Tab-separated table of C-alpha atoms in Angstrom:
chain	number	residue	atom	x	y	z
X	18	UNK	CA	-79.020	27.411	-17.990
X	19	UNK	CA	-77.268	28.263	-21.595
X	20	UNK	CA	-74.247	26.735	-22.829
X	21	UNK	CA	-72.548	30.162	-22.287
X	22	UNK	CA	-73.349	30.161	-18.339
X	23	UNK	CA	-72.567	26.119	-17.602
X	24	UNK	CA	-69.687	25.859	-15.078
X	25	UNK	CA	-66.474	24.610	-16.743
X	26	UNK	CA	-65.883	21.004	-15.884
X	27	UNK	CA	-62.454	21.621	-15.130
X	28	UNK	CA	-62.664	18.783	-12.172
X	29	UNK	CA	-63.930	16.238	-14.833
X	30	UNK	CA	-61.494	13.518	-15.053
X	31	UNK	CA	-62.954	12.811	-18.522
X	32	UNK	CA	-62.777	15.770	-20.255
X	33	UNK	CA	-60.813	18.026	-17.861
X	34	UNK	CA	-57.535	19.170	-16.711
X	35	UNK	CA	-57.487	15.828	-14.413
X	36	UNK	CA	-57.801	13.392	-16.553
X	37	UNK	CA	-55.069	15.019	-18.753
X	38	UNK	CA	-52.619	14.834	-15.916
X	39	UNK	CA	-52.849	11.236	-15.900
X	40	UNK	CA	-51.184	10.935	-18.993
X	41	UNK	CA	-48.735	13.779	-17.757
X	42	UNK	CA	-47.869	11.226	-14.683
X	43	UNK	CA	-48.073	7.973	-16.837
X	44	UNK	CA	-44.789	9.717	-18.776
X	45	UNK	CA	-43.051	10.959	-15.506
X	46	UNK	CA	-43.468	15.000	-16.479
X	47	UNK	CA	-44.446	16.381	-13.054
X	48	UNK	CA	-44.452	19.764	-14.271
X	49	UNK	CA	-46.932	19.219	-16.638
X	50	UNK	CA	-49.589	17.337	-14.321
X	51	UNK	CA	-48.930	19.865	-11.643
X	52	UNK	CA	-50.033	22.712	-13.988
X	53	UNK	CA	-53.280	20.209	-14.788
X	54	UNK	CA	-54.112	19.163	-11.547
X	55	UNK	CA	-53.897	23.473	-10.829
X	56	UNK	CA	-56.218	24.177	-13.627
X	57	UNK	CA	-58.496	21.164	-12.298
X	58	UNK	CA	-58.880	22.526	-9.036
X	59	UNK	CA	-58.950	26.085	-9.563
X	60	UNK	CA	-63.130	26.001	-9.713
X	61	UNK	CA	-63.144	24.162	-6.227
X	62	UNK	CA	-63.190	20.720	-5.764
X	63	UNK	CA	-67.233	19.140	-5.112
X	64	UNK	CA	-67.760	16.861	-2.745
X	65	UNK	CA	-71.255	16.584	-2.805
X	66	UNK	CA	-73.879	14.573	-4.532
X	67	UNK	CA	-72.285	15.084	-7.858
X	68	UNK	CA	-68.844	14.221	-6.926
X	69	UNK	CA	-67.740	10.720	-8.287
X	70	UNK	CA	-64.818	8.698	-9.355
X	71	UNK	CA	-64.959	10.605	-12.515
X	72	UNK	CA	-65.542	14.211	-10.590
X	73	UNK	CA	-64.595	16.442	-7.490
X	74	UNK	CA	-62.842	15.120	-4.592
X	75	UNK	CA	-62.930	11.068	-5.755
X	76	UNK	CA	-61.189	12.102	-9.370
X	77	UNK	CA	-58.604	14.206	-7.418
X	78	UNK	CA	-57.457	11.396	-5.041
X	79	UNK	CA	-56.771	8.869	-8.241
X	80	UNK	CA	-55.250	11.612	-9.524
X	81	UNK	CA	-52.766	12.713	-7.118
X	82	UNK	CA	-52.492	8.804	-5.933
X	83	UNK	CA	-51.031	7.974	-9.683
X	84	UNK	CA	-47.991	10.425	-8.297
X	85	UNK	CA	-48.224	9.149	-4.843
X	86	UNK	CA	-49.018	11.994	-3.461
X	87	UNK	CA	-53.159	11.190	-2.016
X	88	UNK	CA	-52.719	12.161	1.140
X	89	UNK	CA	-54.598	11.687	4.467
X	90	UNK	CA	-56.533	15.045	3.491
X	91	UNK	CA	-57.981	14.408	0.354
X	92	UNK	CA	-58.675	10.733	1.864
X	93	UNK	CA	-60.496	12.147	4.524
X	94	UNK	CA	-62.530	14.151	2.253
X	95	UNK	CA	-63.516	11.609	-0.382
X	96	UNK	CA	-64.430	8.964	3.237
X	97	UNK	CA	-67.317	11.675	3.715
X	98	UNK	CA	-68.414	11.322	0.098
X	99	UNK	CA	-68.511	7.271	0.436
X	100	UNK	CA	-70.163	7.945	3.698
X	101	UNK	CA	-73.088	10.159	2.411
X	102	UNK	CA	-73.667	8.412	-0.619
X	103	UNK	CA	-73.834	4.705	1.847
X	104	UNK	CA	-76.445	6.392	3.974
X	105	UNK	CA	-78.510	7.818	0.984
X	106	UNK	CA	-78.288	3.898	-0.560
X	107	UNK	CA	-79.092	2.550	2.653
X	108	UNK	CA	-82.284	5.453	2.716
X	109	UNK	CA	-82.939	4.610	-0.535
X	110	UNK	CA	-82.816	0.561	0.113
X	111	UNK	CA	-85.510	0.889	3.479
X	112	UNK	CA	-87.689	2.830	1.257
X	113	UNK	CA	-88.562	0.018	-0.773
X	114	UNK	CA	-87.780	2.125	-3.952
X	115	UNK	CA	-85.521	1.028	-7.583
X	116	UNK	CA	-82.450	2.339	-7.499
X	117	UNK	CA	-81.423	5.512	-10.039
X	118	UNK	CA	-77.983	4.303	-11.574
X	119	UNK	CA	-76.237	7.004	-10.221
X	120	UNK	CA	-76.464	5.526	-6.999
X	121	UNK	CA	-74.441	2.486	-7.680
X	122	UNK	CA	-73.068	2.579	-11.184
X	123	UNK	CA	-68.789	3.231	-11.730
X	124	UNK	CA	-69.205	6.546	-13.377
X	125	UNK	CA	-71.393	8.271	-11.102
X	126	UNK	CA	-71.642	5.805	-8.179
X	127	UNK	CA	-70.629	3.770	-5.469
X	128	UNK	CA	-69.193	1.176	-8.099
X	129	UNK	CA	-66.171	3.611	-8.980
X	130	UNK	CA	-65.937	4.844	-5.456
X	131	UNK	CA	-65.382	1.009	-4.500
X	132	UNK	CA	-62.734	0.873	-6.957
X	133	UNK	CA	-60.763	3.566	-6.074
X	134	UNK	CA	-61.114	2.485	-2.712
X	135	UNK	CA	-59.090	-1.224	-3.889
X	136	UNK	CA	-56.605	1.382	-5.349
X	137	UNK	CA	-55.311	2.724	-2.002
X	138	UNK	CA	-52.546	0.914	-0.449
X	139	UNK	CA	-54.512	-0.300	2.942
X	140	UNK	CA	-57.984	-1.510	2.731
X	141	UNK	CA	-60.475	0.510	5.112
X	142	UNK	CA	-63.444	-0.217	6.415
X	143	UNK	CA	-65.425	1.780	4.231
X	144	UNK	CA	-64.350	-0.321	1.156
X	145	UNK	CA	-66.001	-3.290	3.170
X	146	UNK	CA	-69.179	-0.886	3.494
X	147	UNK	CA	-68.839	-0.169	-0.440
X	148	UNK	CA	-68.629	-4.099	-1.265
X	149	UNK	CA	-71.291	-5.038	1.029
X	150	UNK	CA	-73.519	-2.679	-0.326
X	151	UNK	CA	-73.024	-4.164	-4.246
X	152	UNK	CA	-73.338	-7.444	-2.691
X	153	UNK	CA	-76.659	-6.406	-1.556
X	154	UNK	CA	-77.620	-5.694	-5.069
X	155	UNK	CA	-77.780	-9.634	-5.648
X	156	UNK	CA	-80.673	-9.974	-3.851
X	157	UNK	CA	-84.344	-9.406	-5.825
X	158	UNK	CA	-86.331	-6.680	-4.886
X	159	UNK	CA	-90.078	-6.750	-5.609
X	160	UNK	CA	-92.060	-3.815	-7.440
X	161	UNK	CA	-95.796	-3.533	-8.779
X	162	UNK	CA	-95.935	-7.311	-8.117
X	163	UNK	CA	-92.556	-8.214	-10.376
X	164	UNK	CA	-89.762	-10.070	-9.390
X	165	UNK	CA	-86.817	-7.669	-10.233
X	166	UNK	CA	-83.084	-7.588	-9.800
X	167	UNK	CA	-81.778	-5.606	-6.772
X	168	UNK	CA	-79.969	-3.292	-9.414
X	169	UNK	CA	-82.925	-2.803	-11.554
X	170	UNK	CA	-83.965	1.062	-12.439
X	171	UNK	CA	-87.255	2.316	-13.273
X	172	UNK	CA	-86.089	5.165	-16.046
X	173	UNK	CA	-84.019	4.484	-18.602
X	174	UNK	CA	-80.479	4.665	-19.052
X	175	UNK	CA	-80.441	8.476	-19.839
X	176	UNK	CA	-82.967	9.406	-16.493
X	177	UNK	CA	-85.382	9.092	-19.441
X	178	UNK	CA	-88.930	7.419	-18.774
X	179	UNK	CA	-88.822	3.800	-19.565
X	180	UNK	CA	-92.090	1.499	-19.287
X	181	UNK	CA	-91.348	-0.524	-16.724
X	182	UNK	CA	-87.509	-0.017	-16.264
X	183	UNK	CA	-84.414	-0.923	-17.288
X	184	UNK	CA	-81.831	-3.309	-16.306
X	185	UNK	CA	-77.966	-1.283	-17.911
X	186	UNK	CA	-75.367	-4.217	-18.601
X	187	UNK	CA	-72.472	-2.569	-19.259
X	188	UNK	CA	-69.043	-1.655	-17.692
X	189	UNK	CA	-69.982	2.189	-17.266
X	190	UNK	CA	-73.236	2.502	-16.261
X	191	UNK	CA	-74.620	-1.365	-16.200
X	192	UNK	CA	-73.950	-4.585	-13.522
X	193	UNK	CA	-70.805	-5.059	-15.060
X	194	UNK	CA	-68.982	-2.454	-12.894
X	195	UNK	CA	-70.470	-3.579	-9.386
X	196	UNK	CA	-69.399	-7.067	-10.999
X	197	UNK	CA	-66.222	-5.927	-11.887
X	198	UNK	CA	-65.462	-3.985	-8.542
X	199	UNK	CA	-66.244	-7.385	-6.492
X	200	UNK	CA	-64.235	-9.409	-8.172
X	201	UNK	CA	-61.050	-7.374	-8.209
X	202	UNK	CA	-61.699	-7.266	-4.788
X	203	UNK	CA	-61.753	-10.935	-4.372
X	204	UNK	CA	-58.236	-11.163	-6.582
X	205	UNK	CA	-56.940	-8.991	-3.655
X	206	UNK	CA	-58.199	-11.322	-0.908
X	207	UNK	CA	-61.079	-8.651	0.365
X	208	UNK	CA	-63.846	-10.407	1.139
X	209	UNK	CA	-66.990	-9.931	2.269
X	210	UNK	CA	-70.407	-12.126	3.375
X	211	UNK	CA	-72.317	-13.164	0.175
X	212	UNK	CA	-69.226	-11.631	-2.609
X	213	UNK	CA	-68.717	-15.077	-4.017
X	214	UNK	CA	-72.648	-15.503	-4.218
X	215	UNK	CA	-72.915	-11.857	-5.901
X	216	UNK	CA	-70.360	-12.540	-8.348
X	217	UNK	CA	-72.176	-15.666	-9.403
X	218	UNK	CA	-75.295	-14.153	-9.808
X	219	UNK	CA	-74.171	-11.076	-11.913
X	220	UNK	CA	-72.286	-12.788	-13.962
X	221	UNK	CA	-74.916	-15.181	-14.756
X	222	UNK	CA	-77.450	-12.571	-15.056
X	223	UNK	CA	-74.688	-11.559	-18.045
X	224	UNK	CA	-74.564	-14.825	-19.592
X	225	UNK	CA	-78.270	-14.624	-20.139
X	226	UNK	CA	-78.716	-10.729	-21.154
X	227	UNK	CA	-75.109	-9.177	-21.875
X	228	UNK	CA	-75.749	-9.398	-25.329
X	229	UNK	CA	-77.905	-6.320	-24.947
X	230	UNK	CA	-76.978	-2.543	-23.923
X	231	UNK	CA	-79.507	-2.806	-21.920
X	232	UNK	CA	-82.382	-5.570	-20.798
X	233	UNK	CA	-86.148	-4.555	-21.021
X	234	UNK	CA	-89.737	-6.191	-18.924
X	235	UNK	CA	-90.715	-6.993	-22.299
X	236	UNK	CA	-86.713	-9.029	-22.311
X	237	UNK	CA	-87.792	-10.192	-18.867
X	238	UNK	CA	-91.165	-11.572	-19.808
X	239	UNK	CA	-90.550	-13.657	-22.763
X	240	UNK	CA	-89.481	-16.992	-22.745
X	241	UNK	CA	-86.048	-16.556	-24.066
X	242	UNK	CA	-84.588	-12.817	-24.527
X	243	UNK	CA	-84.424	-11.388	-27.829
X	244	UNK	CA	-81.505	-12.293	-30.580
X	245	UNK	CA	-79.168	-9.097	-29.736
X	246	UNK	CA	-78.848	-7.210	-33.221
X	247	UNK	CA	-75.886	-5.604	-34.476
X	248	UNK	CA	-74.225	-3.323	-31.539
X	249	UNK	CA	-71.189	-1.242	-31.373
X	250	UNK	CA	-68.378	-2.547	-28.988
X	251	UNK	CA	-66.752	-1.103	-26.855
X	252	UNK	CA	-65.714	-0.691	-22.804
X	253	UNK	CA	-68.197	1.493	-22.169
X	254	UNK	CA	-71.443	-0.612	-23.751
X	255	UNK	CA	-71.259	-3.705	-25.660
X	256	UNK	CA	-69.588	-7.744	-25.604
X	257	UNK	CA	-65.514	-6.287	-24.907
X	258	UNK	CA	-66.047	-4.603	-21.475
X	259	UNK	CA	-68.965	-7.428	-20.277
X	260	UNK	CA	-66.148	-9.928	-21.362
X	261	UNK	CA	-63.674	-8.537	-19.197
X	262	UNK	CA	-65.577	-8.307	-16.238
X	263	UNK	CA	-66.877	-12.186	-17.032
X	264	UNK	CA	-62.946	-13.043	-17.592
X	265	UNK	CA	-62.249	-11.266	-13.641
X	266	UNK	CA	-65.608	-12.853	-12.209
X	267	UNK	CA	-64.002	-16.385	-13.635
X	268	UNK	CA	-60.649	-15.668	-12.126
X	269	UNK	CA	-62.449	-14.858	-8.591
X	270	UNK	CA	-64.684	-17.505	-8.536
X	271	UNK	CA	-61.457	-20.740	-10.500
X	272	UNK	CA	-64.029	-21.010	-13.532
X	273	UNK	CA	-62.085	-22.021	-15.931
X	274	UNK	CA	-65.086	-22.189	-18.368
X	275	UNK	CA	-66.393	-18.554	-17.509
X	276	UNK	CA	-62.925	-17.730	-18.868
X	277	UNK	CA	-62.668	-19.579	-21.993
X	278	UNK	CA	-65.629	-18.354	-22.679
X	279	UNK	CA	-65.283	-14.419	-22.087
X	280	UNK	CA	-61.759	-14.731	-23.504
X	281	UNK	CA	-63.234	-16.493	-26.877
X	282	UNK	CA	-65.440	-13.529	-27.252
X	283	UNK	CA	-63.460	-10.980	-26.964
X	284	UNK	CA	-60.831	-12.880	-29.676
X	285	UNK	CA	-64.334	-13.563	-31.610
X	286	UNK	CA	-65.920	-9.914	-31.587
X	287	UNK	CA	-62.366	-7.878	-32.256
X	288	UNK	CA	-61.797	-10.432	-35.084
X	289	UNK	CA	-65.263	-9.602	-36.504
X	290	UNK	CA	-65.179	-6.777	-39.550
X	291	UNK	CA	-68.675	-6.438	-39.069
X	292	UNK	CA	-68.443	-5.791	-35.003
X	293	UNK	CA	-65.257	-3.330	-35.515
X	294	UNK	CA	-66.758	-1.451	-38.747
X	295	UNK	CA	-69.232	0.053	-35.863
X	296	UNK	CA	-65.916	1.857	-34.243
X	297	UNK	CA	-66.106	5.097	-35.345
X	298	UNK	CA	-62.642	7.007	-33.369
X	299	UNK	CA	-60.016	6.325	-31.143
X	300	UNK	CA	-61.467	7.122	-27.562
X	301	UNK	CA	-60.968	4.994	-24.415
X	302	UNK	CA	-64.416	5.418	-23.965
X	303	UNK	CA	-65.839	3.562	-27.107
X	304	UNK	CA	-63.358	3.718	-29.206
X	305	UNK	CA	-59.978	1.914	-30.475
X	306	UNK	CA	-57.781	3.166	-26.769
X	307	UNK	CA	-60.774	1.410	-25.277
X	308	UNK	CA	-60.722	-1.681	-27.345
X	309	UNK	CA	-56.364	-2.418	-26.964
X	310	UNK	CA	-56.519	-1.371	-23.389
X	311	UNK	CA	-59.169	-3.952	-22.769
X	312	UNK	CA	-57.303	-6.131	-24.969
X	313	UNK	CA	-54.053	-6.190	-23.070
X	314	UNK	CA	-56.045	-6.674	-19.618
X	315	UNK	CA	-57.775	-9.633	-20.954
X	316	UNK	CA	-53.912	-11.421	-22.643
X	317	UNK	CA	-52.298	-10.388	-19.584
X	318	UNK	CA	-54.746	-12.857	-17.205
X	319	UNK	CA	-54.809	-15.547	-19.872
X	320	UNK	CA	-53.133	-18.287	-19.931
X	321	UNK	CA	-52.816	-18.219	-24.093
X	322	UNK	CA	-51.642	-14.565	-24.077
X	323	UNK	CA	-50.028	-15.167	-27.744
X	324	UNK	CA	-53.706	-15.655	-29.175
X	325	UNK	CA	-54.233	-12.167	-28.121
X	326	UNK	CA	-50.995	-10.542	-29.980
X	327	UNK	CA	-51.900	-10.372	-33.647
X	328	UNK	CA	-55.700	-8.803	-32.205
X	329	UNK	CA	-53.311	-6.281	-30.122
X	330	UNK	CA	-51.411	-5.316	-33.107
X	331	UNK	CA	-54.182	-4.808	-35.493
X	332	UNK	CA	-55.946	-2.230	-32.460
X	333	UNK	CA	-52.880	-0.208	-32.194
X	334	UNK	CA	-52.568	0.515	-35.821
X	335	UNK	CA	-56.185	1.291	-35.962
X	336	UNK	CA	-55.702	3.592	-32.930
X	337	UNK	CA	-52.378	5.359	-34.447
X	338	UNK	CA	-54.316	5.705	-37.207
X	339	UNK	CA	-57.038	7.618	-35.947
X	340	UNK	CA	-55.690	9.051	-32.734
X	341	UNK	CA	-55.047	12.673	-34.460
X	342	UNK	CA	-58.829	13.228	-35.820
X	343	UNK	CA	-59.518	13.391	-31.462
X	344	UNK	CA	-60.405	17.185	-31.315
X	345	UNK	CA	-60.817	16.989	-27.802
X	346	UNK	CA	-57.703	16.764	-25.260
X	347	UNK	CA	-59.283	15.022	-22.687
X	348	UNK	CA	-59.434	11.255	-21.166
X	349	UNK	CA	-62.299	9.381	-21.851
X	350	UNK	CA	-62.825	11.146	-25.479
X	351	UNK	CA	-59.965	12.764	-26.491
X	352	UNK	CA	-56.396	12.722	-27.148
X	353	UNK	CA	-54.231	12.367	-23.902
X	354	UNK	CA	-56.309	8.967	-22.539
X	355	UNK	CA	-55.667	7.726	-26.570
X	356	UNK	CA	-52.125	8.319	-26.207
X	357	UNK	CA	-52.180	6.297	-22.752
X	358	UNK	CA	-53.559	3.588	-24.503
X	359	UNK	CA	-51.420	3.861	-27.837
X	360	UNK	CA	-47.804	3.704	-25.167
X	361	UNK	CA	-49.132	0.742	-23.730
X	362	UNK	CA	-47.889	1.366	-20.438
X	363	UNK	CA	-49.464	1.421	-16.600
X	364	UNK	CA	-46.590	2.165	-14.046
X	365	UNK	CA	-49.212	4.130	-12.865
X	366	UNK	CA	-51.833	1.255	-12.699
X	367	UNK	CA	-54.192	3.848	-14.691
X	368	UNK	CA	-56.082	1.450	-15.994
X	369	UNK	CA	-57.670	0.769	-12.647
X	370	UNK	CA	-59.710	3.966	-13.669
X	371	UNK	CA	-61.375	1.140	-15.964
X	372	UNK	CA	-62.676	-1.160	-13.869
X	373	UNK	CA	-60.289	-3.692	-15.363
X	374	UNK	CA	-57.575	-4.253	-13.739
């Protein structure tokens, strides 16, 4: 297919007419979003395979449900998506096979549709199903001999072929969204057999390898994993997004040294010149609006918020600063999710979209 015949990804809550409405909603101008959410839709709405927190039916529901207006319709809707992608896990799971990271990770998987789940006002059952199912990713799974983790993929973080796998770490596409998911859950009192148990176990699987985008066999086999070299951060990948889901697995679990710790490097990494020289714009994604918004989320659950202030400053005027070089309009890359992040406000609770809070 050429790049004149792809379908537009008007659904696309990170570039699309969706995820521009949030900001539309965030500042109260229904008129706006309702054009948006209009243009969003006007391609149909998926609800198959592909659709995801960040597209089709799931990125509608946040959507609307940032107005108030998710209603038992579109709820019914995005149910049948949890349901099919549960029984396709659960397939998956029997067949003895690695998981792809579409099948569990919070852009694509059942990681964001847990999360928006936690957003709706009553728990369901199917957010139990959701949380069970991550908790299940605790346990090892065995493959050509090898002691694995239960999230473990065997192609790379692209779909690319990777000797021997992969193990993703990060907040988008790595253990720190199931992590994340679990123990915002837990803050809200929904629990689950074995959640405590998970939580422990990802987050100590980060203490060991979070350093890295990504862990390796090769990390896996030697004695001690590798030095991490010089990495951008960011939510998406890197030390700011693993913090904050370390900071919410401390909070679950009353580990007040998990805490210090993931607190001390987030104040650490966004005081570094050489960690911030690697930010390169102002997205949400991996960029500046990423970096406050994280920021904020981290002060507001500490119990030092002042250390976090000066930090908070210096992001904004670096995201001010750069916000109007964004040629996209979007979310997650472009100018409307930056300007979320630059007012500073969440009447909406749009930051749930995150994974961190």
């Amino acid at each position: 297919m050429t790049a004149t015949t792809l379908p537009p990804r008007t659904q696309d809550l990170s570039e699309g007419p969706l995820g521009i409405a949030l900001l539309d909603i965030e500042r109260g101008d229904l008129t706006a979003a309702r054009r948006h959410l209009a243009q969003g839709i006007a391609h149909g709405v998926s609800t198959g395979g592909n659709a995801s927190l960040f597209h089709g039916a799931p990125a509608l529901e946040f959507v609307l449900a940032r107005a108030g207006h998710a209603g038992p319709d579109i709820r019914e809707v995005v149910d049948r998506v949890v349901d099919a992608r549960l029984v396709a896990a659960r397939r998956r799971q029997s067949s003895g096979a690695l998981p792809d990271l579409t099948e569990w990770d919070h852009i694509r998987g059942l990681a964001g549709l847990g999360a928006l789940l936690l957003t709706r006002p009553v728990p369901s059952t199917r957010l139990t199903d959701v949380l069970l199912y991550l908790v299940s990713l605790s346990q090892p799974v065995y493959s050509q001999g090898k002691r694995l983790p239960g999230w473990w993929s065997a192609v790379g973080p692209g779909g690319e072929e990777m000797a021997g796998g992969h193990s993703n770490n990060g907040m988008a596409h790595g253990i720190a969204g199931p992590l994340s998911v679990l123990s915002l859950a837990a803050r809200h009192d929904v629990l689950v057999p074995g959640q405590h148990e998970a939580i422990e176990v990802f987050a100590r699987w980060l203490d060991r390898y979070g350093g890295h985008y990504w862990t390796t066999r090769a990390h896996l086999d030697a004695a001690e994993p590798p030095e991490p070299g010089p990495a951008r951060p960011s939510w998406c990948y890197g030390r700011p997004g693993i913090a904050r889901a370390q900071q919410l697995a401390a909070l679950a679990l009353g580990d007040r040294a998990r805490r210090q710790r993931a607190e001390d490097t987030v104040v650490r990494t966004l005081t570094d010149p050489a960690h911030l020289a690697r930010i390169t714009d102002a997205t949400l994604c991996h960029g500046w609006a990423g970096l406050v918004t994280l920021a904020r989320a981290v002060a507001a659950d500490s119990p030092a918020p002042e250390r976090f202030a000066p930090l908070i400053n210096d992001l904004q005027q670096r995201l001010a600063t750069d916000l109007d070089q964004l040629s996209k309009p979007g979310f997650m890359e472009g100018r409307s999710g930056a300007r979320l992040a630059l007012d500073g406000t969440n009447a909406t609770n749009w930051t749930s979209v995150l994974l961190i809070t």
